[in-house]
PDB file of C-alpha atoms and ligand atoms in Angstrom:
ATOM      1  CA  MET A   1      -0.018  -0.069  -0.029  1.00  0.00           C
ATOM      2  CA  GLY A   2       1.566   3.627  -1.224  1.00  0.00           C
ATOM      3  CA  ALA A   3      -1.397   5.655   0.118  1.00  0.00           C
ATOM      4  CA  ASN A   4      -1.356   7.598   3.533  1.00  0.00           C
ATOM      5  CA  LEU A   5      -4.601   6.289   5.207  1.00  0.00           C
ATOM      6  CA  ILE A   6      -6.977   8.871   6.156  1.00  0.00           C
ATOM      7  CA  ASP A   7      -8.142   7.497   9.670  1.00  0.00           C
ATOM      8  CA  GLY A   8     -11.691   8.890   9.736  1.00  0.00           C
ATOM      9  CA  LYS A   9     -12.139   7.051  13.299  1.00  0.00           C
ATOM     10  CA  ALA A  10      -9.181   8.851  15.087  1.00  0.00           C
ATOM     11  CA  ILE A  11      -9.960  12.197  13.182  1.00  0.00           C
ATOM     12  CA  ALA A  12     -13.611  11.440  14.593  1.00  0.00           C
ATOM     13  CA  ALA A  13     -12.349  10.876  18.219  1.00  0.00           C
ATOM     14  CA  THR A  14     -10.451  14.006  18.240  1.00  0.00           C
ATOM     15  CA  ILE A  15     -13.406  16.103  17.154  1.00  0.00           C
ATOM     16  CA  ARG A  16     -16.051  14.212  19.642  1.00  0.00           C
ATOM     17  CA  GLN A  17     -13.264  15.209  22.487  1.00  0.00           C
ATOM     18  CA  GLU A  18     -13.422  18.967  21.360  1.00  0.00           C
ATOM     19  CA  ILE A  19     -17.396  18.570  21.584  1.00  0.00           C
ATOM     20  CA  HIS A  20     -17.310  16.933  24.920  1.00  0.00           C
ATOM     21  CA  ASN A  21     -15.186  19.749  25.965  1.00  0.00           C
ATOM     22  CA  GLU A  22     -17.315  22.353  24.991  1.00  0.00           C
ATOM     23  CA  VAL A  23     -20.417  20.582  26.257  1.00  0.00           C
ATOM     24  CA  ASP A  24     -18.965  20.483  29.729  1.00  0.00           C
ATOM     25  CA  ALA A  25     -18.160  24.361  29.434  1.00  0.00           C
ATOM     26  CA  MET A  26     -22.156  24.883  28.294  1.00  0.00           C
ATOM     27  CA  ARG A  27     -23.383  23.216  31.586  1.00  0.00           C
ATOM     28  CA  GLU A  28     -20.572  25.037  33.705  1.00  0.00           C
ATOM     29  CA  HIS A  29     -21.536  28.565  32.302  1.00  0.00           C
ATOM     30  CA  HIS A  30     -25.119  27.963  30.859  1.00  0.00           C
ATOM     31  CA  GLY A  31     -26.513  25.217  33.208  1.00  0.00           C
ATOM     32  CA  LYS A  32     -27.808  23.461  29.931  1.00  0.00           C
ATOM     33  CA  VAL A  33     -26.213  20.795  27.851  1.00  0.00           C
ATOM     34  CA  PRO A  34     -27.250  20.447  24.309  1.00  0.00           C
ATOM     35  CA  GLY A  35     -30.564  18.026  23.403  1.00  0.00           C
ATOM     36  CA  LEU A  36     -30.931  15.809  20.440  1.00  0.00           C
ATOM     37  CA  ALA A  37     -34.384  14.313  19.120  1.00  0.00           C
ATOM     38  CA  THR A  38     -33.946  11.316  17.314  1.00  0.00           C
ATOM     39  CA  VAL A  39     -37.060  10.543  15.307  1.00  0.00           C
ATOM     40  CA  LEU A  40     -37.147   6.625  13.772  1.00  0.00           C
ATOM     41  CA  VAL A  41     -40.258   5.575  12.205  1.00  0.00           C
ATOM     42  CA  GLY A  42     -40.430   1.483  11.497  1.00  0.00           C
ATOM     43  CA  ALA A  43     -38.263  -1.172  12.337  1.00  0.00           C
ATOM     44  CA  ARG A  44     -35.377  -1.118   9.453  1.00  0.00           C
ATOM     45  CA  LYS A  45     -32.391  -2.907  11.126  1.00  0.00           C
ATOM     46  CA  ASP A  46     -29.796  -0.588   9.351  1.00  0.00           C
ATOM     47  CA  SER A  47     -31.893   2.612  10.691  1.00  0.00           C
ATOM     48  CA  GLN A  48     -32.259   1.097  14.146  1.00  0.00           C
ATOM     49  CA  THR A  49     -28.454   0.561  13.950  1.00  0.00           C
ATOM     50  CA  TYR A  50     -27.868   4.073  13.052  1.00  0.00           C
ATOM     51  CA  VAL A  51     -29.898   5.591  15.423  1.00  0.00           C
ATOM     52  CA  ARG A  52     -28.625   3.618  18.072  1.00  0.00           C
ATOM     53  CA  MET A  53     -25.046   4.722  17.149  1.00  0.00           C
ATOM     54  CA  LYS A  54     -26.370   8.355  17.375  1.00  0.00           C
ATOM     55  CA  LYS A  55     -27.572   8.134  20.667  1.00  0.00           C
ATOM     56  CA  ARG A  56     -24.379   6.685  22.063  1.00  0.00           C
ATOM     57  CA  ALA A  57     -22.397   9.181  20.721  1.00  0.00           C
ATOM     58  CA  CYS A  58     -24.562  11.918  22.220  1.00  0.00           C
ATOM     59  CA  GLU A  59     -24.214  10.112  25.612  1.00  0.00           C
ATOM     60  CA  GLU A  60     -20.378   9.874  25.428  1.00  0.00           C
ATOM     61  CA  VAL A  61     -20.056  13.474  24.863  1.00  0.00           C
ATOM     62  CA  GLY A  62     -22.737  14.933  26.965  1.00  0.00           C
ATOM     63  CA  ILE A  63     -25.347  15.684  24.875  1.00  0.00           C
ATOM     64  CA  ARG A  64     -28.990  14.562  25.951  1.00  0.00           C
ATOM     65  CA  SER A  65     -31.009  12.625  23.304  1.00  0.00           C
ATOM     66  CA  PHE A  66     -34.613  12.140  23.142  1.00  0.00           C
ATOM     67  CA  GLY A  67     -35.432   8.964  21.510  1.00  0.00           C
ATOM     68  CA  HIS A  68     -39.031   8.877  19.312  1.00  0.00           C
ATOM     69  CA  ASP A  69     -39.251   5.076  17.945  1.00  0.00           C
ATOM     70  CA  LEU A  70     -42.717   5.318  15.909  1.00  0.00           C
ATOM     71  CA  PRO A  71     -44.763   2.497  14.239  1.00  0.00           C
ATOM     72  CA  ALA A  72     -44.486   2.055  10.475  1.00  0.00           C
ATOM     73  CA  ASP A  73     -47.943   3.038   9.963  1.00  0.00           C
ATOM     74  CA  ILE A  74     -48.019   5.899  11.814  1.00  0.00           C
ATOM     75  CA  SER A  75     -50.116   8.551   9.498  1.00  0.00           C
ATOM     76  CA  GLN A  76     -48.395  11.600   7.820  1.00  0.00           C
ATOM     77  CA  ASP A  77     -50.374  13.869  10.229  1.00  0.00           C
ATOM     78  CA  GLU A  78     -49.260  12.145  13.380  1.00  0.00           C
ATOM     79  CA  LEU A  79     -45.882  12.314  12.344  1.00  0.00           C
ATOM     80  CA  LEU A  80     -46.240  15.892  11.652  1.00  0.00           C
ATOM     81  CA  GLU A  81     -47.264  16.325  15.279  1.00  0.00           C
ATOM     82  CA  VAL A  82     -44.296  14.549  16.742  1.00  0.00           C
ATOM     83  CA  VAL A  83     -41.923  16.979  14.975  1.00  0.00           C
ATOM     84  CA  ARG A  84     -44.258  20.358  15.607  1.00  0.00           C
ATOM     85  CA  ASP A  85     -44.033  19.205  19.481  1.00  0.00           C
ATOM     86  CA  LEU A  86     -40.070  18.867  19.186  1.00  0.00           C
ATOM     87  CA  ASN A  87     -40.074  22.133  17.508  1.00  0.00           C
ATOM     88  CA  ALA A  88     -41.960  23.813  20.389  1.00  0.00           C
ATOM     89  CA  ASN A  89     -39.553  21.659  23.142  1.00  0.00           C
ATOM     90  CA  PRO A  90     -37.245  23.982  24.508  1.00  0.00           C
ATOM     91  CA  GLU A  91     -34.923  21.136  25.664  1.00  0.00           C
ATOM     92  CA  VAL A  92     -34.328  19.925  21.774  1.00  0.00           C
ATOM     93  CA  ASP A  93     -31.639  21.796  20.067  1.00  0.00           C
ATOM     94  CA  GLY A  94     -31.608  19.355  17.002  1.00  0.00           C
ATOM     95  CA  ILE A  95     -34.441  16.985  15.264  1.00  0.00           C
ATOM     96  CA  LEU A  96     -33.227  14.137  13.386  1.00  0.00           C
ATOM     97  CA  VAL A  97     -35.842  12.234  11.084  1.00  0.00           C
ATOM     98  CA  GLN A  98     -33.822   9.172  10.268  1.00  0.00           C
ATOM     99  CA  LEU A  99     -34.324   8.486   6.304  1.00  0.00           C
ATOM    100  CA  PRO A 100     -35.677   6.688   4.657  1.00  0.00           C
ATOM    101  CA  LEU A 101     -39.291   7.004   5.684  1.00  0.00           C
ATOM    102  CA  PRO A 102     -41.906   4.603   4.868  1.00  0.00           C
ATOM    103  CA  ASP A 103     -43.562   5.030   1.425  1.00  0.00           C
ATOM    104  CA  HIS A 104     -46.795   6.340   2.587  1.00  0.00           C
ATOM    105  CA  ILE A 105     -45.047   9.566   4.150  1.00  0.00           C
ATOM    106  CA  ASP A 106     -44.469  12.301   2.341  1.00  0.00           C
ATOM    107  CA  ASP A 107     -40.782  12.853   3.215  1.00  0.00           C
ATOM    108  CA  GLU A 108     -40.410  16.199   2.039  1.00  0.00           C
ATOM    109  CA  GLU A 109     -43.285  17.374   3.863  1.00  0.00           C
ATOM    110  CA  ILE A 110     -41.795  16.017   7.012  1.00  0.00           C
ATOM    111  CA  LEU A 111     -38.263  17.690   6.621  1.00  0.00           C
ATOM    112  CA  GLY A 112     -39.985  20.859   5.460  1.00  0.00           C
ATOM    113  CA  ALA A 113     -41.483  20.596   8.792  1.00  0.00           C
ATOM    114  CA  VAL A 114     -38.570  20.669  11.057  1.00  0.00           C
ATOM    115  CA  SER A 115     -37.916  23.821  12.428  1.00  0.00           C
ATOM    116  CA  LEU A 116     -34.833  25.573  10.501  1.00  0.00           C
ATOM    117  CA  GLU A 117     -32.856  26.433  13.649  1.00  0.00           C
ATOM    118  CA  LYS A 118     -33.062  22.426  14.756  1.00  0.00           C
ATOM    119  CA  ASP A 119     -32.272  21.115  11.345  1.00  0.00           C
ATOM    120  CA  VAL A 120     -29.191  19.073  12.395  1.00  0.00           C
ATOM    121  CA  ASP A 121     -29.381  17.217   9.455  1.00  0.00           C
ATOM    122  CA  GLY A 122     -29.279  19.915   7.239  1.00  0.00           C
ATOM    123  CA  PHE A 123     -32.120  18.468   4.833  1.00  0.00           C
ATOM    124  CA  HIS A 124     -34.591  21.497   5.478  1.00  0.00           C
ATOM    125  CA  PRO A 125     -35.373  22.622   1.673  1.00  0.00           C
ATOM    126  CA  LEU A 126     -34.455  26.141   2.725  1.00  0.00           C
ATOM    127  CA  ASN A 127     -30.852  24.782   4.601  1.00  0.00           C
ATOM    128  CA  ILE A 128     -30.108  22.827   1.024  1.00  0.00           C
ATOM    129  CA  GLY A 129     -31.386  25.653  -1.304  1.00  0.00           C
ATOM    130  CA  ARG A 130     -29.116  27.834   0.906  1.00  0.00           C
ATOM    131  CA  LEU A 131     -26.367  25.382   0.382  1.00  0.00           C
ATOM    132  CA  SER A 132     -26.896  25.517  -3.482  1.00  0.00           C
ATOM    133  CA  MET A 133     -26.486  29.197  -3.616  1.00  0.00           C
ATOM    134  CA  LYS A 134     -23.704  31.918  -3.757  1.00  0.00           C
ATOM    135  CA  ARG A 135     -23.185  33.327  -0.199  1.00  0.00           C
ATOM    136  CA  ARG A 136     -26.264  32.213   1.734  1.00  0.00           C
ATOM    137  CA  ASP A 137     -24.796  30.361   4.530  1.00  0.00           C
ATOM    138  CA  PRO A 138     -27.291  27.732   5.637  1.00  0.00           C
ATOM    139  CA  LEU A 139     -28.027  27.120   9.193  1.00  0.00           C
ATOM    140  CA  PHE A 140     -26.662  23.481   9.049  1.00  0.00           C
ATOM    141  CA  VAL A 141     -24.956  21.411   6.492  1.00  0.00           C
ATOM    142  CA  PRO A 142     -25.737  17.572   5.780  1.00  0.00           C
ATOM    143  CA  CYS A 143     -23.334  15.639   8.140  1.00  0.00           C
ATOM    144  CA  THR A 144     -21.911  13.264   5.813  1.00  0.00           C
ATOM    145  CA  PRO A 145     -20.984  15.712   3.460  1.00  0.00           C
ATOM    146  CA  LYS A 146     -19.588  18.361   6.102  1.00  0.00           C
ATOM    147  CA  GLY A 147     -17.685  15.038   7.325  1.00  0.00           C
ATOM    148  CA  CYS A 148     -15.929  14.767   3.954  1.00  0.00           C
ATOM    149  CA  ILE A 149     -14.673  18.241   3.984  1.00  0.00           C
ATOM    150  CA  GLU A 150     -13.346  18.084   7.651  1.00  0.00           C
ATOM    151  CA  LEU A 151     -11.569  14.895   6.534  1.00  0.00           C
ATOM    152  CA  LEU A 152      -9.589  16.764   3.865  1.00  0.00           C
ATOM    153  CA  ASP A 153      -9.002  19.651   6.000  1.00  0.00           C
ATOM    154  CA  ARG A 154      -7.598  17.808   9.092  1.00  0.00           C
ATOM    155  CA  SER A 155      -5.332  15.484   6.781  1.00  0.00           C
ATOM    156  CA  GLY A 156      -3.980  18.839   5.223  1.00  0.00           C
ATOM    157  CA  VAL A 157      -5.512  18.425   1.430  1.00  0.00           C
ATOM    158  CA  SER A 158      -6.000  21.785   0.062  1.00  0.00           C
ATOM    159  CA  ILE A 159      -9.101  22.094  -1.855  1.00  0.00           C
ATOM    160  CA  GLU A 160      -8.902  25.340  -3.731  1.00  0.00           C
ATOM    161  CA  GLY A 161      -8.285  25.368  -7.277  1.00  0.00           C
ATOM    162  CA  LYS A 162      -8.138  21.334  -7.386  1.00  0.00           C
ATOM    163  CA  ARG A 163     -10.327  19.056  -9.642  1.00  0.00           C
ATOM    164  CA  ALA A 164     -12.555  17.359  -7.472  1.00  0.00           C
ATOM    165  CA  VAL A 165     -15.138  14.553  -9.104  1.00  0.00           C
ATOM    166  CA  VAL A 166     -17.944  13.552  -7.051  1.00  0.00           C
ATOM    167  CA  LEU A 167     -19.366  10.111  -8.315  1.00  0.00           C
ATOM    168  CA  GLY A 168     -22.985   9.842  -7.320  1.00  0.00           C
ATOM    169  CA  ARG A 169     -25.808  12.424  -7.467  1.00  0.00           C
ATOM    170  CA  SER A 170     -27.608  11.895  -4.100  1.00  0.00           C
ATOM    171  CA  ASN A 171     -29.501  14.377  -1.943  1.00  0.00           C
ATOM    172  CA  ILE A 172     -28.143  13.213   0.910  1.00  0.00           C
ATOM    173  CA  VAL A 173     -24.190  12.765  -0.155  1.00  0.00           C
ATOM    174  CA  GLY A 174     -23.539  13.466  -3.968  1.00  0.00           C
ATOM    175  CA  LEU A 175     -25.255  16.886  -4.526  1.00  0.00           C
ATOM    176  CA  PRO A 176     -24.542  18.812  -1.067  1.00  0.00           C
ATOM    177  CA  VAL A 177     -20.523  17.660  -1.109  1.00  0.00           C
ATOM    178  CA  ALA A 178     -20.430  18.855  -4.590  1.00  0.00           C
ATOM    179  CA  MET A 179     -21.664  22.104  -3.430  1.00  0.00           C
ATOM    180  CA  LEU A 180     -19.453  22.361  -0.397  1.00  0.00           C
ATOM    181  CA  LEU A 181     -16.433  21.770  -2.500  1.00  0.00           C
ATOM    182  CA  LEU A 182     -17.679  24.202  -5.224  1.00  0.00           C
ATOM    183  CA  HIS A 183     -17.769  26.702  -2.443  1.00  0.00           C
ATOM    184  CA  ARG A 184     -14.431  25.849  -1.377  1.00  0.00           C
ATOM    185  CA  ASN A 185     -12.993  26.765  -4.976  1.00  0.00           C
ATOM    186  CA  ALA A 186     -12.578  23.371  -6.277  1.00  0.00           C
ATOM    187  CA  THR A 187     -13.570  22.538  -9.980  1.00  0.00           C
ATOM    188  CA  VAL A 188     -16.386  20.128  -9.626  1.00  0.00           C
ATOM    189  CA  THR A 189     -17.661  17.219 -11.809  1.00  0.00           C
ATOM    190  CA  ILE A 190     -20.225  15.303 -10.909  1.00  0.00           C
ATOM    191  CA  CYS A 191     -20.580  12.190 -12.687  1.00  0.00           C
ATOM    192  CA  HIS A 192     -22.938   8.895 -12.178  1.00  0.00           C
ATOM    193  CA  SER A 193     -24.088   5.424 -13.525  1.00  0.00           C
ATOM    194  CA  ARG A 194     -24.810   6.901 -16.986  1.00  0.00           C
ATOM    195  CA  THR A 195     -21.818   9.083 -17.657  1.00  0.00           C
ATOM    196  CA  GLN A 196     -20.220   8.168 -20.600  1.00  0.00           C
ATOM    197  CA  ASP A 197     -16.442   7.282 -20.407  1.00  0.00           C
ATOM    198  CA  LEU A 198     -16.890   7.114 -16.490  1.00  0.00           C
ATOM    199  CA  PRO A 199     -13.306   5.744 -15.414  1.00  0.00           C
ATOM    200  CA  GLU A 200     -11.771   8.392 -17.810  1.00  0.00           C
ATOM    201  CA  VAL A 201     -13.689  11.046 -15.958  1.00  0.00           C
ATOM    202  CA  VAL A 202     -13.053   9.610 -12.622  1.00  0.00           C
ATOM    203  CA  ARG A 203      -9.314   9.825 -13.410  1.00  0.00           C
ATOM    204  CA  GLN A 204      -9.204  13.326 -13.855  1.00  0.00           C
ATOM    205  CA  ALA A 205      -9.503  13.751 -10.196  1.00  0.00           C
ATOM    206  CA  ASP A 206      -7.089  15.112  -7.549  1.00  0.00           C
ATOM    207  CA  ILE A 207     -10.008  14.672  -5.011  1.00  0.00           C
ATOM    208  CA  LEU A 208     -12.373  11.904  -5.665  1.00  0.00           C
ATOM    209  CA  ILE A 209     -15.431  11.567  -3.555  1.00  0.00           C
ATOM    210  CA  ALA A 210     -16.944   8.161  -4.434  1.00  0.00           C
ATOM    211  CA  ALA A 211     -20.987   8.150  -3.159  1.00  0.00           C
ATOM    212  CA  VAL A 212     -22.689   5.853  -5.809  1.00  0.00           C
ATOM    213  CA  GLY A 213     -23.654   2.834  -3.174  1.00  0.00           C
ATOM    214  CA  ARG A 214     -21.758   0.153  -5.811  1.00  0.00           C
ATOM    215  CA  PRO A 215     -19.391  -2.300  -4.070  1.00  0.00           C
ATOM    216  CA  GLU A 216     -15.793  -1.727  -5.351  1.00  0.00           C
ATOM    217  CA  MET A 217     -17.032  -0.106  -8.405  1.00  0.00           C
ATOM    218  CA  VAL A 218     -13.906   2.161  -8.710  1.00  0.00           C
ATOM    219  CA  ARG A 219     -11.213   0.127  -9.560  1.00  0.00           C
ATOM    220  CA  GLY A 220      -7.335   0.825  -9.177  1.00  0.00           C
ATOM    221  CA  ASP A 221      -7.063   1.874 -12.970  1.00  0.00           C
ATOM    222  CA  TRP A 222      -9.819   4.649 -12.311  1.00  0.00           C
ATOM    223  CA  VAL A 223      -7.674   6.638 -10.053  1.00  0.00           C
ATOM    224  CA  ASN A 224      -5.521   9.350 -10.873  1.00  0.00           C
ATOM    225  CA  PRO A 225      -1.785   8.826  -9.614  1.00  0.00           C
ATOM    226  CA  GLY A 226      -1.230  11.154  -6.426  1.00  0.00           C
ATOM    227  CA  ALA A 227      -5.121  11.666  -5.857  1.00  0.00           C
ATOM    228  CA  VAL A 228      -7.047  11.846  -2.480  1.00  0.00           C
ATOM    229  CA  VAL A 229      -9.709   9.581  -2.377  1.00  0.00           C
ATOM    230  CA  ILE A 230     -12.693   9.701   0.102  1.00  0.00           C
ATOM    231  CA  ASP A 231     -14.940   6.441   0.002  1.00  0.00           C
ATOM    232  CA  VAL A 232     -18.402   6.993   1.319  1.00  0.00           C
ATOM    233  CA  GLY A 233     -20.103   3.648   0.349  1.00  0.00           C
ATOM    234  CA  VAL A 234     -21.104   1.173   3.154  1.00  0.00           C
ATOM    235  CA  ASN A 235     -21.831  -1.776   0.963  1.00  0.00           C
ATOM    236  CA  ALA A 236     -22.496  -5.304   2.813  1.00  0.00           C
ATOM    237  CA  VAL A 237     -21.235  -8.099   0.727  1.00  0.00           C
ATOM    238  CA  ASP A 238     -21.282 -12.034   1.345  1.00  0.00           C
ATOM    239  CA  ASP A 239     -18.290 -13.313   2.931  1.00  0.00           C
ATOM    240  CA  PRO A 240     -18.823 -17.085   4.016  1.00  0.00           C
ATOM    241  CA  GLY A 241     -15.406 -16.921   5.982  1.00  0.00           C
ATOM    242  CA  SER A 242     -16.470 -14.222   8.463  1.00  0.00           C
ATOM    243  CA  GLU A 243     -18.458 -14.642  11.608  1.00  0.00           C
ATOM    244  CA  ARG A 244     -21.356 -12.806  10.217  1.00  0.00           C
ATOM    245  CA  GLY A 245     -21.373 -14.060   6.636  1.00  0.00           C
ATOM    246  CA  TYR A 246     -20.712 -10.697   5.316  1.00  0.00           C
ATOM    247  CA  ARG A 247     -18.220  -7.904   5.130  1.00  0.00           C
ATOM    248  CA  LEU A 248     -18.752  -4.317   4.588  1.00  0.00           C
ATOM    249  CA  VAL A 249     -16.627  -2.668   1.572  1.00  0.00           C
ATOM    250  CA  GLY A 250     -16.549   1.119   0.039  1.00  0.00           C
ATOM    251  CA  ASP A 251     -17.090   2.055  -3.274  1.00  0.00           C
ATOM    252  CA  VAL A 252     -13.653   2.054  -4.391  1.00  0.00           C
ATOM    253  CA  ALA A 253     -11.539  -1.127  -4.562  1.00  0.00           C
ATOM    254  CA  PHE A 254      -9.473  -0.366  -1.449  1.00  0.00           C
ATOM    255  CA  ASP A 255      -6.429  -2.666  -2.369  1.00  0.00           C
ATOM    256  CA  GLU A 256      -6.073  -1.380  -5.677  1.00  0.00           C
ATOM    257  CA  ALA A 257      -6.598   1.973  -5.441  1.00  0.00           C
ATOM    258  CA  SER A 258      -4.523   2.537  -2.290  1.00  0.00           C
ATOM    259  CA  GLU A 259      -1.522   1.447  -4.621  1.00  0.00           C
ATOM    260  CA  VAL A 260      -1.969   4.755  -6.634  1.00  0.00           C
ATOM    261  CA  ALA A 261      -3.838   7.298  -4.786  1.00  0.00           C
ATOM    262  CA  ALA A 262      -1.691   9.746  -2.214  1.00  0.00           C
ATOM    263  CA  ALA A 263      -4.420   9.367   0.376  1.00  0.00           C
ATOM    264  CA  ILE A 264      -7.509   6.911   0.919  1.00  0.00           C
ATOM    265  CA  THR A 265     -10.179   6.404   3.623  1.00  0.00           C
ATOM    266  CA  PRO A 266     -10.788   2.966   4.697  1.00  0.00           C
ATOM    267  CA  VAL A 267     -14.515   1.332   5.021  1.00  0.00           C
ATOM    268  CA  PRO A 268     -15.048   0.822   7.393  1.00  0.00           C
ATOM    269  CA  GLY A 269     -13.552   3.621   9.531  1.00  0.00           C
ATOM    270  CA  GLY A 270     -13.221   6.371   7.225  1.00  0.00           C
ATOM    271  CA  VAL A 271     -16.353   8.268   6.423  1.00  0.00           C
ATOM    272  CA  GLY A 272     -18.749   6.742   8.676  1.00  0.00           C
ATOM    273  CA  PRO A 273     -17.773   7.675  12.215  1.00  0.00           C
ATOM    274  CA  MET A 274     -17.202  11.390  10.884  1.00  0.00           C
ATOM    275  CA  THR A 275     -20.787  11.763   9.844  1.00  0.00           C
ATOM    276  CA  ILE A 276     -21.921  10.783  13.510  1.00  0.00           C
ATOM    277  CA  ALA A 277     -19.222  13.499  14.762  1.00  0.00           C
ATOM    278  CA  MET A 278     -20.725  15.899  12.664  1.00  0.00           C
ATOM    279  CA  LEU A 279     -24.151  15.565  13.480  1.00  0.00           C
ATOM    280  CA  LEU A 280     -22.719  15.776  17.331  1.00  0.00           C
ATOM    281  CA  ARG A 281     -20.998  19.320  16.251  1.00  0.00           C
ATOM    282  CA  ASN A 282     -24.113  20.567  14.820  1.00  0.00           C
ATOM    283  CA  THR A 283     -26.217  19.905  17.671  1.00  0.00           C
ATOM    284  CA  LEU A 284     -23.819  21.751  19.941  1.00  0.00           C
ATOM    285  CA  ASP A 285     -23.945  24.516  17.223  1.00  0.00           C
ATOM    286  CA  GLY A 286     -27.481  24.780  17.175  1.00  0.00           C
ATOM    287  CA  ALA A 287     -27.622  24.802  21.139  1.00  0.00           C
ATOM    288  CA  LEU A 288     -24.989  27.448  21.278  1.00  0.00           C
ATOM    289  CA  ARG A 289     -27.048  29.520  18.543  1.00  0.00           C
ATOM    290  CA  ARG A 290     -29.810  29.042  20.756  1.00  0.00           C
ATOM    291  CA  ILE A 291     -28.228  30.475  23.820  1.00  0.00           C
ATOM    292  CA  GLY A 292     -27.129  33.562  21.761  1.00  0.00           C
TER     293      GLY A 292
HETATM  294  N1  GUN B 301     -30.228   8.337   6.364  1.00  0.00           N
HETATM  295  C1  GUN B 301     -28.872   7.991   5.668  1.00  0.00           C
HETATM  296  N2  GUN B 301     -28.075   8.823   5.661  1.00  0.00           N
HETATM  297  C2  GUN B 301     -28.715   9.343   6.766  1.00  0.00           C
HETATM  298  C3  GUN B 301     -28.363  10.836   7.326  1.00  0.00           C
HETATM  299  O1  GUN B 301     -27.575  11.106   7.329  1.00  0.00           O
HETATM  300  N3  GUN B 301     -29.532  11.213   8.111  1.00  0.00           N
HETATM  301  C4  GUN B 301     -30.849  10.666   8.275  1.00  0.00           C
HETATM  302  N4  GUN B 301     -31.298  11.442   9.223  1.00  0.00           N
HETATM  303  N5  GUN B 301     -30.822   9.573   7.677  1.00  0.00           N
HETATM  304  C5  GUN B 301     -30.196   9.275   6.753  1.00  0.00           C
END
């Protein structure tokens, strides 16, 4: 392996410690701690795991968490009522509605009902709109994209003027991370499954953000020698040899790419821990803003 490993687990641990210290200071000076409400609808195993990890991370840094686990058949109006109650609750500084929501729920209406000041996921249409315009600061930036930029910054990778290629165009990662890179003066290309000559386009990248959700799609010869590779993918692939019967791989063929790249994130242990650290950061920032 030639590439430097970008250790998201270690960087996220540093950030969690910084947040812990700031939460302690808030308790001391203001007699309160930040509060995060999690809203989980239904019983998807992956969503349950993510929400459990988020709540546990809150506790570790002194942030209170309020869990709302709701039945899969909850109505649109009942769910809206839960969100509105949380908007009005002074102990709640951040509201996280775990996605995806069941098919019968209009998620755009639900995300739009979250108070702008408590939108710690950054998914409110107005926050997304501001992110997509010049010089219009959103109150919150989505956690995974923010975590990707933080990984670059804390690894000493300069973004300005670089060619950045984002593989994937989801609302949660691809589109917002492209905006963040653009705001940092990268030259940004967004590509996807329908892009012609995809390997050739990806090979242009000084900074590659892979977020398509396809196991090991990016091969070593797609990577520009010396590129920095941020792998957002978390894909379970069958692995009869392992205890669980599966293992997690990214969107990038790690062994091949790490022979070519200058630096690369592993999966797991790269972007994943940063997403949670950024959620804590956003919740603390929300609480600080509400204190004034
Ligand atoms: N589902 C997948 N990623 C996310 C995320 O970052 N936030 C929420 N709320 N749901 C998700």
